[in-house]
């Protein structure tokens, strides 16, 4: 970068200017429209600056805008978009002297003003403005260094959510942040960028009655930035260091609802597939459980203490000197035996696999990668070498299909040994400083990854690391996922990744990296995980207890409660911390932790149903309150509660020493306390008791939630009968999804969906024929003030058990043919 030579007086000012804008900057606006033409489904505008801007209607509620500064678009290629999902529809176009109208009839309407400078406004089917350019700040680009930027007008009161993994408060108005995947262990709340890049947000204006949600996805893999009204509350802007200004706007359809926005966004970038049931169980990890006998002891202890668990993780120390796809001969002398022993106890095992391949010509993985030509090369054409755990490593170019296929094949060895799932870490990519380096490395240091001029294949659109850095981790997870599908097509893979880009949900679960064992970090998990969820990533979790540091007994117990209904549930801890298992603190803490994990298992049929829904329509299992209640202004900023599906409201205690907390009950529904059946009106706030042993948990009146008895691991689920918990005093229908829990037969119809309807005439059950799934054995009506005078099953009186202390009525069902259950007062 060329800096101007400052005079002494102006030095500080000029330096500031130089930081925000390189001295050689040559920003210019897109200019006025000089020509309009059709190209397939796109309407293409040529502008005075020599740029091209293509507008494509993707569907009646989605539009794509792609500005190519130099006018000649390169091949249309995106890692985020599902191939073919942006083909577009044929628009109705009216080209007038000063503007062009582009419509899908009765739906989205785009207006492009031609003069004095191109500017765009997008309307919904009711001709309400969704989002509009600021004519005073047109689309712009820097002809010298390739940067691009857009600015939109921001109505006062419009709030923003999403943006994936950003360690900031829930709502993102007046926040500004950048995206550059970074190994930012110990990330301080409020800082960034961290591990993932998801340049997508959902806007909502609660004051407009909640009919005003829309979404925007900036499909650009370069270092990008957003300013959501931080500099100026009247506008927001986004841009990137290179590439096209390529973005999609999702109008949310006629209802303008957040759920519609997310459905459309995930139609474009893909949906998280249904995980194997075992991956939804409790998972235990540590950096590192070693040696082999220790791993076996941990597994045995879970079973002896009857604390349910499904998965054990092996972190980097299982390997031989950190060489991936090897085992330490001293610490894991007989890995196969260990794995089969763990399988015998109902555990699945996940191993960590980092991208760095030790440069060592006696190491088979390195030799095969070098011979196959799959490693990244630097600008000078040499194999890129950088230091990570094993020492000097080479790195697969995951943007090369050949490298992905090679990588995917490596897992054959692990699968043959009996490993069940895989954990891809360090894939921002992260590198260490050279061994002899004396330069201190800061948290967000640019030196912690490849140099920007390193070369990538880019799947036929070759480019530098500056362009492909942010997708490296996603393409690694993809290579792992695709390899597992190929090697083991009958089983659903579990891949866990730290880095990712928009669309990562197609390939992996995501955890939020190296958080800290503090109350502050615990509180941060709610805005982080719910924002990930509404960014299209359903399978998310944070290290329970906080990775770095040792939590107090109370912090761990509260953290486990807060996390227990989050999608990906795993305790994990750093190498220099004290032991951390649910029993570590003994006594009352051990008992409570056990009960907390038992709650997870009781509710697994519900969580599983939510994942099936997520695969079908993109609605995530974990939801911030505003997502379901976009017209409730009081729900807009609630960042210490969350919804699981639309039926469970969780209000965890996230403050030291607290034994009660204020809970906001979203407006429009009433809520029944899970534990005592007490009723809480929607739209009110109340203090509720939350002794250490209790997670404040509420079920929506009218909802029916499937539960099962406590099992020790999901392998025992098949024979566990379902009890459907029905929250009294609201009408509504709920669906319960069942299938084999693994494999893909469900995609060919091997599943069933039970419908439970609560109405004025009682409870109606529609239970399809059972094909070997968990049977429906009982109903439990929660929230009744007194026992009913009579209970009838299909017209015949029956006995039922009422527990006044929990306000629960337990009704055993004789069989699955039952159609109606009625209560008489
Ligand atoms: O440089 O594999 O975020 O979960 O335990 C640290 C060791 C590398 C970072 C991961 C963490 C993992 C650790 N890894």
Coordinates of N, CA and C and ligand atoms in Angstrom, one line a residue, residues 183 195 286-287 315-316 352 354 389 423 425-426 432 498 511 513-514 543 547 570 572-574, ligand 1:
X183 N -8.8 -18.0 13.5 CA -8.7 -18.8 14.7 C -8.5 -17.8 15.9
X195 N -14.5 -17.4 13.6 CA -14.2 -18.6 12.7 C -15.0 -18.7 11.4
X286 N -12.7 -33.8 25.4 CA -11.7 -33.1 26.1 C -10.4 -33.0 25.3
X287 N -9.7 -32.0 25.4 CA -8.4 -31.9 24.8 C -7.3 -32.3 25.8
X315 N -9.4 -35.9 20.8 CA -8.7 -34.7 20.3 C -7.3 -35.1 19.9
X316 N -6.5 -34.1 19.4 CA -5.3 -34.3 18.7 C -4.3 -35.3 19.3
X352 N -10.7 -36.0 15.8 CA -10.4 -34.7 15.2 C -9.4 -35.0 14.0
X354 N -7.3 -32.5 11.4 CA -6.9 -31.1 11.0 C -6.5 -31.1 9.5
X389 N 0.3 -28.1 14.3 CA 0.7 -29.0 15.3 C 1.8 -30.0 15.0
X423 N -14.3 -34.6 13.1 CA -14.2 -33.2 13.6 C -13.1 -32.5 12.9
X425 N -11.0 -29.3 12.5 CA -10.6 -28.1 13.3 C -9.5 -27.3 12.4
X426 N -9.1 -26.2 12.9 CA -8.0 -25.4 12.4 C -8.2 -25.1 10.9
X432 N 0.6 -21.5 12.6 CA 1.4 -20.9 13.7 C 2.5 -20.1 13.1
X498 N -15.1 -26.1 12.5 CA -15.0 -24.8 13.2 C -15.2 -23.7 12.2
X511 N -19.5 -25.8 15.8 CA -19.4 -25.3 17.2 C -18.6 -24.0 17.2
X513 N -16.1 -22.7 18.7 CA -14.7 -22.6 18.9 C -14.3 -22.4 20.4
X514 N -13.2 -21.7 20.6 CA -12.6 -21.7 21.9 C -13.2 -20.5 22.7
X543 N -19.0 -25.1 23.3 CA -18.4 -26.0 24.3 C -19.0 -25.8 25.7
X547 N -14.4 -23.5 26.9 CA -13.2 -24.3 26.5 C -12.0 -23.9 27.4
X570 N -22.3 -30.7 23.6 CA -21.0 -31.3 23.9 C -20.2 -30.6 25.0
X572 N -16.6 -29.8 26.4 CA -15.3 -29.9 25.9 C -14.4 -28.9 26.7
X573 N -13.2 -29.3 26.9 CA -12.3 -28.4 27.7 C -10.9 -28.5 27.2
X574 N -10.1 -27.4 27.5 CA -8.7 -27.3 27.0 C -7.8 -28.1 27.8
Ligands
LIG1 O1 -4.8 -24.9 18.7 O2 -7.1 -29.7 19.0 O3 -10.9 -25.1 18.9 O4 -11.6 -27.4 20.4 O5 -9.4 -28.8 21.5 C1 -5.8 -25.5 19.4 C2 -6.9 -28.9 20.1 C3 -6.4 -26.5 18.5 C4 -8.7 -25.8 18.8 C5 -10.1 -26.2 19.0 C6 -10.2 -27.0 20.2 C7 -9.3 -28.2 20.3 C8 -7.9 -27.7 20.1 N1 -7.7 -26.9 18.8

